Coordinates of C-alpha atoms in Angstrom, one line a residue:
Chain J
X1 CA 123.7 -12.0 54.0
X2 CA 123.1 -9.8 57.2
X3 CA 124.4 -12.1 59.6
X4 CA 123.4 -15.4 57.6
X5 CA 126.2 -18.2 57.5
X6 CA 127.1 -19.5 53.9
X7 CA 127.5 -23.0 53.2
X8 CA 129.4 -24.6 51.0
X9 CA 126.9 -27.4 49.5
X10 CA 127.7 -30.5 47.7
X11 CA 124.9 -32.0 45.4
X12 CA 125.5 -35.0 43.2
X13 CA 122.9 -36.3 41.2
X14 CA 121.7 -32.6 39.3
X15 CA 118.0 -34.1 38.3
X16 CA 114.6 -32.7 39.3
X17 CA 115.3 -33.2 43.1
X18 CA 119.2 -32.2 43.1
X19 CA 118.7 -29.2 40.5
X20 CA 115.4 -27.8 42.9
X21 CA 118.0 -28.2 46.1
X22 CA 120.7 -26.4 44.0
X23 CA 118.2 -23.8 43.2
X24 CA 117.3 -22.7 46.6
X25 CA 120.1 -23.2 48.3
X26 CA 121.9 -20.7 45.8
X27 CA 119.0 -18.6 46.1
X28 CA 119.6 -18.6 50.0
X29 CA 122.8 -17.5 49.7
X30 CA 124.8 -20.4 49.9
X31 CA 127.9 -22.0 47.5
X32 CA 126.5 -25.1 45.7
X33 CA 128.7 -27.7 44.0
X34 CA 127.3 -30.2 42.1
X35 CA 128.6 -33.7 40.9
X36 CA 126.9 -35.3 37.4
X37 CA 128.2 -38.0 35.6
X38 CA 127.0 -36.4 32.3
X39 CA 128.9 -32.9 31.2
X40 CA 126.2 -31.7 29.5
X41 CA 124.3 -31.3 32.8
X42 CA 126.8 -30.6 34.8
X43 CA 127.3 -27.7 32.0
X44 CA 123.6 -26.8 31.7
X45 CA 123.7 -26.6 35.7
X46 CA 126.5 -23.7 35.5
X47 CA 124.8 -22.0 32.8
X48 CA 121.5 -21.3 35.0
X49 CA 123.7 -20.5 38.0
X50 CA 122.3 -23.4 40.0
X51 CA 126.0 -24.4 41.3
X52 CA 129.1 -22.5 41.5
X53 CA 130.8 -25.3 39.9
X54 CA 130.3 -28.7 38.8
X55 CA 131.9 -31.9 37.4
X56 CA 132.0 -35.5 37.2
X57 CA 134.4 -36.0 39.8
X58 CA 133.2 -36.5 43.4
X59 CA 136.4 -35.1 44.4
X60 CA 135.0 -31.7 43.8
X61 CA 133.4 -32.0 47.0
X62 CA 135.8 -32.1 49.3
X63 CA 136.0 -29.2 51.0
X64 CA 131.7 -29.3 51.6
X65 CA 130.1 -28.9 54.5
X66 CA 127.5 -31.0 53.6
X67 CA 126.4 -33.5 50.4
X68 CA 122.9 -33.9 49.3
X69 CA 123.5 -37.7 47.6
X70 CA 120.5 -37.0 45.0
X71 CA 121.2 -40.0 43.1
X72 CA 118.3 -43.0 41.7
X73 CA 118.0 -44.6 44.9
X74 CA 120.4 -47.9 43.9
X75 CA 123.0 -45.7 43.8
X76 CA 123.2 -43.7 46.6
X77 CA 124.9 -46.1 48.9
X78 CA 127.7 -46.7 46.4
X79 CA 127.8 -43.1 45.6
X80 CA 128.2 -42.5 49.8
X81 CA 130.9 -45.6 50.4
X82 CA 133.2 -43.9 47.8
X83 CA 132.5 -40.2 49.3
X84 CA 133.7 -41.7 53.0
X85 CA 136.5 -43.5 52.2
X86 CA 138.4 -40.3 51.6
X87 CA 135.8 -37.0 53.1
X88 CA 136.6 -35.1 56.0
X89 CA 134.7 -37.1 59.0
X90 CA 133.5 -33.8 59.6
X91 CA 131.7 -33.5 56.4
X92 CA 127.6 -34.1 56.7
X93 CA 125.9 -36.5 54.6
X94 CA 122.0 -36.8 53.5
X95 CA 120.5 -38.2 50.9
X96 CA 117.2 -37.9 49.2
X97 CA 116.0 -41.8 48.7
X98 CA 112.2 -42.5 49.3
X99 CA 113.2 -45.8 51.0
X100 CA 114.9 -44.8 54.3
X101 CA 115.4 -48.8 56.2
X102 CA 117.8 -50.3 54.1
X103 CA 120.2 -46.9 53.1
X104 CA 120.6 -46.3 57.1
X105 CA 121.1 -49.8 57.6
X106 CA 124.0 -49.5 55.3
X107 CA 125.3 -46.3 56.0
X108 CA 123.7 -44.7 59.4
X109 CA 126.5 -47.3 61.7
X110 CA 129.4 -46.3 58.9
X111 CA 129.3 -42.6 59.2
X112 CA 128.0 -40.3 62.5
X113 CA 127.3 -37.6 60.2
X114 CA 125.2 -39.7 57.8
X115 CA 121.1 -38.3 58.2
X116 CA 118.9 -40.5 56.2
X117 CA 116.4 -37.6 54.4
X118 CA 113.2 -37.5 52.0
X119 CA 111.7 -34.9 50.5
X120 CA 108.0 -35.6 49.3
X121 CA 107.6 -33.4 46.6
X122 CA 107.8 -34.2 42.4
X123 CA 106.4 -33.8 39.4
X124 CA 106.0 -35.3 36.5
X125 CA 108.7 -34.5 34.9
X126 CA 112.3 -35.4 35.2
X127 CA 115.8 -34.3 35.2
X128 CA 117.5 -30.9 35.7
X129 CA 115.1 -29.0 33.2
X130 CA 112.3 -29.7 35.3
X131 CA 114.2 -28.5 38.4
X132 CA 111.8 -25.6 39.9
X133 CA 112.4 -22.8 43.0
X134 CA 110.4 -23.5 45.8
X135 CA 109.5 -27.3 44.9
X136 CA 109.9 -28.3 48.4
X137 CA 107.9 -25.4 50.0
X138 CA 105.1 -27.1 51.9
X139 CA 106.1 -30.7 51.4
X140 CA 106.9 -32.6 53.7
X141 CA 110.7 -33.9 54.1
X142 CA 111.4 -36.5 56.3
X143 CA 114.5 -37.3 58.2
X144 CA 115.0 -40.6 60.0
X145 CA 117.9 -40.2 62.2
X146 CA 118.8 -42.9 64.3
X147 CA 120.2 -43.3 68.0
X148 CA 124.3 -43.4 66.8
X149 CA 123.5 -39.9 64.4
X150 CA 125.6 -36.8 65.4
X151 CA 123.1 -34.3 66.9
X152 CA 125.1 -31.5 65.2
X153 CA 124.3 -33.0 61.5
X154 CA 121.0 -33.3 62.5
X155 CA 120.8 -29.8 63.3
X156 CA 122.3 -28.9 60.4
X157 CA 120.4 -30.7 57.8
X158 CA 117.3 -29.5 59.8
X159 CA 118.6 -25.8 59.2
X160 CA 118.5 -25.8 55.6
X161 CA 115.1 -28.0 55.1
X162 CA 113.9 -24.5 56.9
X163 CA 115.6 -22.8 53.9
X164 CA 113.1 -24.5 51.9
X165 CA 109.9 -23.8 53.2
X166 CA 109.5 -27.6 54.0
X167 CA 107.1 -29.4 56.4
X168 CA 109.8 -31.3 58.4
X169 CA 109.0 -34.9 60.1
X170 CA 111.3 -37.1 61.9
X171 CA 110.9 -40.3 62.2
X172 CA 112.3 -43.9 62.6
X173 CA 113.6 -45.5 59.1
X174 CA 111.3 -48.4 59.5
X175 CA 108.0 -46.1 60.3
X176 CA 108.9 -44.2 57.2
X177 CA 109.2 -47.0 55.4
X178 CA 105.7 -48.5 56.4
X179 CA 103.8 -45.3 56.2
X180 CA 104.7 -44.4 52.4
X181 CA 104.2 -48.1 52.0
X182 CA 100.3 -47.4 53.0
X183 CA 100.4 -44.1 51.2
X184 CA 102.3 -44.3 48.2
X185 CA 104.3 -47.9 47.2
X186 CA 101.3 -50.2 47.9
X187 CA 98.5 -48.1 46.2
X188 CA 100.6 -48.3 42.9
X189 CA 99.8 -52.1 43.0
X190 CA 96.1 -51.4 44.2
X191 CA 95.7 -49.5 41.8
X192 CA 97.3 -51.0 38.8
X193 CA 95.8 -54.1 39.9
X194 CA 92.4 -52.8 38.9
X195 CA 93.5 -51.9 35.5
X196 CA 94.8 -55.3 34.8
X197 CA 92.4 -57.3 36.2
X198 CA 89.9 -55.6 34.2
X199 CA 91.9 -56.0 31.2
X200 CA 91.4 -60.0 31.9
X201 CA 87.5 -59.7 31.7
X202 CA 86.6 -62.8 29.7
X203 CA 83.8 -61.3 27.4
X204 CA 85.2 -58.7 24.9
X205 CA 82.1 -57.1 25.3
X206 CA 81.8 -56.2 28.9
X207 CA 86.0 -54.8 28.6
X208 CA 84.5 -52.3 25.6
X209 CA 81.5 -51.2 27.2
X210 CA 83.7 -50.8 30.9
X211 CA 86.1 -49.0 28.5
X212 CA 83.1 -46.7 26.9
X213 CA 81.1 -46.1 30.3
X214 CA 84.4 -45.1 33.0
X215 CA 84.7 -41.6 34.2
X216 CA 85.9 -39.8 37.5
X217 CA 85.9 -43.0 39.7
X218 CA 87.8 -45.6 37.4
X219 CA 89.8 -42.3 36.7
X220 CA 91.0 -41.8 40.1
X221 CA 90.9 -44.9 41.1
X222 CA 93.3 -46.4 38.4
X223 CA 95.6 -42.8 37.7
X224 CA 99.2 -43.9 40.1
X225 CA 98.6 -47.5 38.3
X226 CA 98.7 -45.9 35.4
X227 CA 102.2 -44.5 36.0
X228 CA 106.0 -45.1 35.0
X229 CA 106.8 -48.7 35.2
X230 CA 110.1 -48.3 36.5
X231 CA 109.2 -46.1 39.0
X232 CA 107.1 -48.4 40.3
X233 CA 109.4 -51.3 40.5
X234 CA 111.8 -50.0 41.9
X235 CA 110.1 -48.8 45.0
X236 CA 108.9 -52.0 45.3
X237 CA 112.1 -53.8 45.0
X238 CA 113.8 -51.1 47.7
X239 CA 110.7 -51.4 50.0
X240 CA 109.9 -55.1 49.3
X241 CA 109.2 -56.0 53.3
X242 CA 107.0 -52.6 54.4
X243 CA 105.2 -53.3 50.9
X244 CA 104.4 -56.7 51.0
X245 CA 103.1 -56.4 54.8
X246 CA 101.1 -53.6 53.6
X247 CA 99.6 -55.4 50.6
X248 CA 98.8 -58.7 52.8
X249 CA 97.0 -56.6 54.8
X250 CA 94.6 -54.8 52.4
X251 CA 94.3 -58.1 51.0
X252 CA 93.2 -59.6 54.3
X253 CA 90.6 -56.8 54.7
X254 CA 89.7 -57.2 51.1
X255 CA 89.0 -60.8 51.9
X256 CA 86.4 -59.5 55.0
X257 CA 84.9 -57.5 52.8
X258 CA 84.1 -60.3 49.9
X259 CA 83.2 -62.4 52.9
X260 CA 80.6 -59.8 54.1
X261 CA 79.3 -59.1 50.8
X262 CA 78.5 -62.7 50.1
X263 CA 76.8 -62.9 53.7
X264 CA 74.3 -59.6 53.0
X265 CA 76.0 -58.2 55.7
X266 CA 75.1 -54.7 54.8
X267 CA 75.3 -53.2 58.2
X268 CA 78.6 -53.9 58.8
X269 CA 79.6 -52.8 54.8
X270 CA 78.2 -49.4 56.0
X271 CA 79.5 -49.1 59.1
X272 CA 82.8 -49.4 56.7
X273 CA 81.6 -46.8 54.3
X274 CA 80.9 -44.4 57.6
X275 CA 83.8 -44.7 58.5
X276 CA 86.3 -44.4 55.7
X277 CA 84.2 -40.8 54.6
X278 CA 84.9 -39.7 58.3
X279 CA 88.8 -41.1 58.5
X280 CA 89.8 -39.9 54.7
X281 CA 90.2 -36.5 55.5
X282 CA 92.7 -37.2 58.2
X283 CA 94.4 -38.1 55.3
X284 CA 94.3 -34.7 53.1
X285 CA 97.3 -32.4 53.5
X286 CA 97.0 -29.1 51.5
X287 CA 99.8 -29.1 48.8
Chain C
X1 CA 58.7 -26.3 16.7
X2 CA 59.6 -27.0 13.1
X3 CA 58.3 -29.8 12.4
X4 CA 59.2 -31.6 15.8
X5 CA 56.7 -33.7 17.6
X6 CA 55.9 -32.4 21.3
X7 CA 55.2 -35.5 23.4
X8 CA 53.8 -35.7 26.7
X9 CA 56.5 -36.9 29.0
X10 CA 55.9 -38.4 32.9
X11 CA 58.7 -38.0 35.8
X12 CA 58.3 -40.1 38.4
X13 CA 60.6 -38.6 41.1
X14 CA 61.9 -34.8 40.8
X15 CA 65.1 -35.1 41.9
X16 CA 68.9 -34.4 40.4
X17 CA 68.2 -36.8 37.0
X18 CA 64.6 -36.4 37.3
X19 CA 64.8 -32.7 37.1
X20 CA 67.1 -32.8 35.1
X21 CA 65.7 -34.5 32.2
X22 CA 62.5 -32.4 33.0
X23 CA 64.5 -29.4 32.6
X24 CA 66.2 -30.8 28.7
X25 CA 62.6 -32.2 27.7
X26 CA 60.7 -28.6 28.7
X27 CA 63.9 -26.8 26.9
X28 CA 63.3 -28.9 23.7
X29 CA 59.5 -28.3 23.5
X30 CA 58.1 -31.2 24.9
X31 CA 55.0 -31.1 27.8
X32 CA 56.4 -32.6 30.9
X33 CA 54.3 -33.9 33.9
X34 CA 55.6 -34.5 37.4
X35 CA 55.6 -37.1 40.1
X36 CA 56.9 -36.5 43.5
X37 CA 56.1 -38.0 46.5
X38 CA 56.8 -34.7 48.3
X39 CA 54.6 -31.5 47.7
X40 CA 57.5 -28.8 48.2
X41 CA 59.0 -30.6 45.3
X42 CA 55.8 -30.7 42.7
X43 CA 55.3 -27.3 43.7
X44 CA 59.3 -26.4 43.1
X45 CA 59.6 -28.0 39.7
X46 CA 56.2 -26.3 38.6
X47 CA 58.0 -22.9 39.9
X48 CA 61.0 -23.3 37.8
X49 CA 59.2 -24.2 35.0
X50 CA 60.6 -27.5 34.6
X51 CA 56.8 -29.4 34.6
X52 CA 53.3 -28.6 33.1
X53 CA 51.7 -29.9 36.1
X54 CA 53.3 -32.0 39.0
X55 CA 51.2 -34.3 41.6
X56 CA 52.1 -36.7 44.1
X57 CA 49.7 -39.2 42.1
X58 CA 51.0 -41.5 39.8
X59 CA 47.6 -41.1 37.7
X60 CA 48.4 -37.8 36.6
X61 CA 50.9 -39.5 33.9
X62 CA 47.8 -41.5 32.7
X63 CA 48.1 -39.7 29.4
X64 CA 51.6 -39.4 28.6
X65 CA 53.5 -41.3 26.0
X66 CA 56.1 -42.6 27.8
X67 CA 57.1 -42.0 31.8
X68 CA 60.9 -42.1 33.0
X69 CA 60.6 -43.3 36.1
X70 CA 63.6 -41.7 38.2
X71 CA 63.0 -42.7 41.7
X72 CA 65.8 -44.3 44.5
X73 CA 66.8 -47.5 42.8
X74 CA 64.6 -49.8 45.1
X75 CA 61.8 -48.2 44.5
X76 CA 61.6 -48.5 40.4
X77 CA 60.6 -52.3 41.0
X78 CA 57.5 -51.4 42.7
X79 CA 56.7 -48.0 40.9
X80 CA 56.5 -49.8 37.1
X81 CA 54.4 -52.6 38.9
X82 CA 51.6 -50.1 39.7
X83 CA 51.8 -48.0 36.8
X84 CA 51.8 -50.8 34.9
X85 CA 48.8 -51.7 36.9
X86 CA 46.6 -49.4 35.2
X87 CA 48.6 -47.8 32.3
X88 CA 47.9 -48.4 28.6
X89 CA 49.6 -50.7 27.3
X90 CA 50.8 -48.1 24.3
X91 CA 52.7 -46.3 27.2
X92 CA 56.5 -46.0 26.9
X93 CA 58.1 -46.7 30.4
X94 CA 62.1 -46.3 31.1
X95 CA 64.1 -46.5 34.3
X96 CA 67.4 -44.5 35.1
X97 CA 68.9 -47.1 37.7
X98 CA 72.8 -47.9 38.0
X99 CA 71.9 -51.7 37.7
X100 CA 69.9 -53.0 34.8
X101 CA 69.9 -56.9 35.5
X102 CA 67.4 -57.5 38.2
X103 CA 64.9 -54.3 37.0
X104 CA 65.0 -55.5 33.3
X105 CA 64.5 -59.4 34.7
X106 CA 61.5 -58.1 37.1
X107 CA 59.5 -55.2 34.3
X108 CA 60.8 -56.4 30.6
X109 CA 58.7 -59.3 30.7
X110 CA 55.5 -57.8 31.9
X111 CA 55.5 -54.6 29.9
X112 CA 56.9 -55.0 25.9
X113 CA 57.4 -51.3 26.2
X114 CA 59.4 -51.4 28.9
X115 CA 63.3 -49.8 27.9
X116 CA 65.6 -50.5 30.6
X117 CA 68.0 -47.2 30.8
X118 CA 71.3 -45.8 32.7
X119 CA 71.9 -42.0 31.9
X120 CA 75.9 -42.2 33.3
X121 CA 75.7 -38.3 34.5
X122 CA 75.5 -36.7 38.1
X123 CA 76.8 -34.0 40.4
X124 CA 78.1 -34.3 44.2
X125 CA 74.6 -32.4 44.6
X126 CA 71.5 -34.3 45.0
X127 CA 67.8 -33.3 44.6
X128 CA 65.8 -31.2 42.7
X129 CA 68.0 -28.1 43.9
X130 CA 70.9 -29.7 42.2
X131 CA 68.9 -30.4 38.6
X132 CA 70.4 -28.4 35.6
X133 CA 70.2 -28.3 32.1
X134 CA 72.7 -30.2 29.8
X135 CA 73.7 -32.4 32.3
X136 CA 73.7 -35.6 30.1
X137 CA 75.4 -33.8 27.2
X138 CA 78.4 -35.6 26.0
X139 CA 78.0 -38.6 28.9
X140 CA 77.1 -42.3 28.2
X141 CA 73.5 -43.1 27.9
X142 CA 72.7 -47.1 28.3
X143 CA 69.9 -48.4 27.0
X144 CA 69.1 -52.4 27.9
X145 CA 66.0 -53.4 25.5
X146 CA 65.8 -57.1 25.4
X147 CA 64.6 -59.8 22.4
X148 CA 60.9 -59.1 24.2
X149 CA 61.0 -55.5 23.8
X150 CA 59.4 -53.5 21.3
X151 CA 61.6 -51.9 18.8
X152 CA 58.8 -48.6 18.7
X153 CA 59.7 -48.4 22.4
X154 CA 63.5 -48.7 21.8
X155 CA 63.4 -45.9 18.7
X156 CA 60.9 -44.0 21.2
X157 CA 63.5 -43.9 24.3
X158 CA 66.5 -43.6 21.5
X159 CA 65.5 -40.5 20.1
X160 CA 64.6 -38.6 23.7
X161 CA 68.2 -39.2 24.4
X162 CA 69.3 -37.7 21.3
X163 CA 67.8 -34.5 22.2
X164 CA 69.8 -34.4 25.5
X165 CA 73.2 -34.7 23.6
X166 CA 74.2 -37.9 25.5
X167 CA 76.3 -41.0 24.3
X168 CA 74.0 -43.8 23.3
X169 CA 74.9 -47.3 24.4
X170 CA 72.9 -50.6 23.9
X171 CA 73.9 -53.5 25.5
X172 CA 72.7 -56.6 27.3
X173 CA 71.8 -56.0 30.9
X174 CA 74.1 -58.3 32.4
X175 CA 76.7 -57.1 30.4
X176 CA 75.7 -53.4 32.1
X177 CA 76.1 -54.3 35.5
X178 CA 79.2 -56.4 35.0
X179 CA 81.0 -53.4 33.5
X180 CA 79.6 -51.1 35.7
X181 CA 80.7 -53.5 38.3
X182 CA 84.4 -52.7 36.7
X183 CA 84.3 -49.6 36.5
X184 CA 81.7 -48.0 39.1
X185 CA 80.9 -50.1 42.1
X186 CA 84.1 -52.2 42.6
X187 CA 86.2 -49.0 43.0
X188 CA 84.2 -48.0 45.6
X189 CA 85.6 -51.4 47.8
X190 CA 88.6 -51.3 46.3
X191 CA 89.0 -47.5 46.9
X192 CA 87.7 -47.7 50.6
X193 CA 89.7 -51.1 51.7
X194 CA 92.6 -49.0 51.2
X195 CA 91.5 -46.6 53.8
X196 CA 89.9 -49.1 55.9
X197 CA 92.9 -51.4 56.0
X198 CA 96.0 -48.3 56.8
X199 CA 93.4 -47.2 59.7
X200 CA 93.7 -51.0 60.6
X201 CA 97.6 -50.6 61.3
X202 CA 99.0 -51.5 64.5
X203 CA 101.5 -49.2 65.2
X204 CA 99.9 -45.7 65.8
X205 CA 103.0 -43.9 65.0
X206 CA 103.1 -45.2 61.3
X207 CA 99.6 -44.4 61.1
X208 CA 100.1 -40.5 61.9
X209 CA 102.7 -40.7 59.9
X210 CA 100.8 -42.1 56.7
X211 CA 98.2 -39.6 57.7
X212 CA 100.5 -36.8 57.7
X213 CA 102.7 -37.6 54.2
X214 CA 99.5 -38.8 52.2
X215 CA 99.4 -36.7 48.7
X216 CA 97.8 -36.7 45.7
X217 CA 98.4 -40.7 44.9
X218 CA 96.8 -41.7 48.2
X219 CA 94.0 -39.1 47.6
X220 CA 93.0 -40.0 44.3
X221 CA 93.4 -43.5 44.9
X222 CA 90.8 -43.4 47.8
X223 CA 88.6 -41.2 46.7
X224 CA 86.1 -43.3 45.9
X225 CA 86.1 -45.4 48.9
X226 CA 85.4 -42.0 51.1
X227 CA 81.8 -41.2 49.3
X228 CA 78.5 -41.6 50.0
X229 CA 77.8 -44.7 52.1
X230 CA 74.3 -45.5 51.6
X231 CA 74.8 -44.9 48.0
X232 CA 77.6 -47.3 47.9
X233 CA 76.1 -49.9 50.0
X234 CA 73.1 -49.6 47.8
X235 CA 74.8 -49.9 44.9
X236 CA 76.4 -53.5 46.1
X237 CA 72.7 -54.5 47.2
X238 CA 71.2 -54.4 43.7
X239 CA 74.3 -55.5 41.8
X240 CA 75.5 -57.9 44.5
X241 CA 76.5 -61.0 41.8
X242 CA 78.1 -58.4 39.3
X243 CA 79.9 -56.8 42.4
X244 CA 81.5 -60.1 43.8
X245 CA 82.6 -61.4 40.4
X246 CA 84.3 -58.8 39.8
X247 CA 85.9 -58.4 43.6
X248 CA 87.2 -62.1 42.9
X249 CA 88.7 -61.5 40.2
X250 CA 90.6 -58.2 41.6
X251 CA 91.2 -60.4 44.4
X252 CA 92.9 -63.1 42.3
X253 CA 94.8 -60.8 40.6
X254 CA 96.3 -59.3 43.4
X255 CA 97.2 -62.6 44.8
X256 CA 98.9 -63.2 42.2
X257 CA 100.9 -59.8 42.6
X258 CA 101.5 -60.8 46.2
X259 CA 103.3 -63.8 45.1
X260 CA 105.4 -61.8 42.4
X261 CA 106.8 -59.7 44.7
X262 CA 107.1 -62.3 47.5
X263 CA 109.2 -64.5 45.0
X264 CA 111.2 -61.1 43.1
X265 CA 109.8 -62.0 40.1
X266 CA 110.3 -58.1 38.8
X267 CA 110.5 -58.5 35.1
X268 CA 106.4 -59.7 35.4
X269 CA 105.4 -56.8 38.0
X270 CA 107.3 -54.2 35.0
X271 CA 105.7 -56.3 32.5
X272 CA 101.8 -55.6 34.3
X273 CA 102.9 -51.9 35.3
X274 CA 104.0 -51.0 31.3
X275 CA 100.6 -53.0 30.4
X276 CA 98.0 -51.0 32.5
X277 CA 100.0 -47.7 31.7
X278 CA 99.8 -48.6 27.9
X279 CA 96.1 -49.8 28.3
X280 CA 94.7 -46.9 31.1
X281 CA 93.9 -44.2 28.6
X282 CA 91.3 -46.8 26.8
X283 CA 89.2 -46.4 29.9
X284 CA 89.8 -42.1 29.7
X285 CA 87.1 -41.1 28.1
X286 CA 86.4 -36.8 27.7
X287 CA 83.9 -35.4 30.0

């Protein structure tokens, strides 16, 4: 380890985020434990060497230094209200939810230790057979402590995103919250809404021939509406306020735009056009 | 040859479709005579072989048995209206504008042989340096003939696109421009509103933020609305009614979203999200 300090690691919730954490962690030289509520992966997770041990018992993780809560994000503040009413105070706590207000609002006042975390990587895929080495590296992972977190779990959460190659960002919960609502939760709905209002068309024939004659554009334009239902709800119900603030307000511009259409104001619609090619690359991280 | 009739073929204006064609009618043993307003380009296209002869005279195609006239879409309008001018009246004329409506509404009437026409192919590129062979082949090909239009003029038009391997569609103009309104020119708004309205958001810290976790949702998803503006302003010009019908009814739609997520009516929003994610890959056509 020349000089490298191991960690003992608690993970519960081994799927494609959880198993990639238990990967490189291991890999890094530390001692991973990992919780599942299904023996099969908690099984398959020993078998590829991803944890020294798992189980279905939170209790395994006792003795941790620190506990990724890698849970679907309803359950991580249950999962994290069981793990403090008996873990060491000095134990650290993270977890991986991509809705950061509401879980530190819960949990950030009820436990020092407690550093709200997101890592913005995926695929496609789920559960621990997808989980990958090196998923993180490059992606950003956001932390949103707050003013009552313990600068030392800060620190030490911060250590190991460094293990992972990751982009780190700190940020307030709420800002978070806002941002992937602009970048991620509300285009869902922008998107999907596209598909089904087209789907409403009144004449069959226009809905065929739109069908027949889309390519790139509709393709891009319509691909995250196009994606897993539940996903998408559930970020919306978990990020319902920064969602619904950020959906008024494209609608609100929307509205301009319709307005200035209807007007021939064609100036102004290019002015918009010049601008959003010159702005959208601000927007284009290489990943 | 085998058998194969050569016909004489007018261009009017050399650039990526223009050229393009030039270059699959040449390949396939037709004679092909150019138009261009700009010498460099007659001269270019006579170079590579794409033309017989080119001319910045529209009286060089007074012999050819039908012209596609492949100029900016403003200037189709008043092209056709001089040809037509002078041409006789056994001449074949076609158009390759994104919006059929008001071009078929201004030349269908004055000239039976006039075939309204849409090849659905292009490139980033633009200009003659951009033509290349085969780029129709396998992409949607819409013809427009009316009830006025003669059916020599249709089978004419019809069997040129054959030999460039596209996808033949004929439909109603209207019918064109409202599904290309669905599919083509309403992205672009939809696309860049999304841009246009998170560059709109107060708080500069959330905006940086956005900027800096944006990924491969928020980039595909805005894609569109970060192209070319004069083409997309241009594009709302000529199919303005098509454009704000279908803009409405987006609108509408995601009103009605608004108020589903305002009111947690979440069994609807995973009823629409499993509905456009069963109904997306109807619009993915191979290309």
């Amino acid at each position: 380890m020349g000089g490298k300090i191991t960690m003992k690691i608690g993970i519960v919730g081994l799927g494609l985020i959880g198993g990639s954490l238990a990967w490189d962690f291991t890999q890094a030289g530390h001692e991973v434990w990992g919780v599942s509520r299904r023996s099969a992966t908690c099984e398959a997770a020993q078998n590829r060497g991803l944890v020294v041990a798992a189980s279905d018992q939170l209790t395994l993780l006792e003795s941790t230094d620190i506990i990724f809560i890698c849970t679907p994000i309803s359950l991580i503040v249950p999962t994290a209200e069981q793990l403090f009413s008996w873990l060491p105070q000095s134990t650290v706590v993270t977890d991986v939810g991509s809705v950061k207000g509401p879980i530190v609002a819960h949990l950030g006042d009820r436990w020092r230790r407690f550093v709200g975390g997101h890592p913005m990587a995926g695929t496609a895929e789920q559960g621990l057979e997808a989980a990958q080495p090196r998923l993180f590296h490059g992606a950003p992972y956001v932390l949103t402590p707050t003013a009552h977190t313990d600068p030392q779990a800060i620190a030490l959460v911060k250590e190991l995103i460094q293990t992972l190659g990751a982009q780190l960002h700190l940020c307030d919960p709420a800002h978070h919250d806002r941002a992937v609502a602009w970048i991620s939760h509300g285009p869902v709905w922008i998107s999907a809404t596209l598909i089904a209002s087209c789907l409403q068309e009144e004449d069959p024939a226009v809905l065929h021939l739109a069908q027949q004659l889309a390519s790139s554009g509709f393709r891009d334009t319509s691909r995250v509406g196009g994606g897993n239902p539940e996903l998408g709800v559930m970020m919306a119900q978990h990020n319902q306020t920064a969602l619904l603030r950020q959906l008024k307000q494209y609608r609100d511009r929307l509205d301009g735009v319709i307005q200035q259409l209807e007007t021939n104001q064609w100036e102004a619609l290019e002015t918009m056009l010049h601008q959003t090619q010159a702005q959208r690359p601000a927007f284009l991280r290489e990943d």
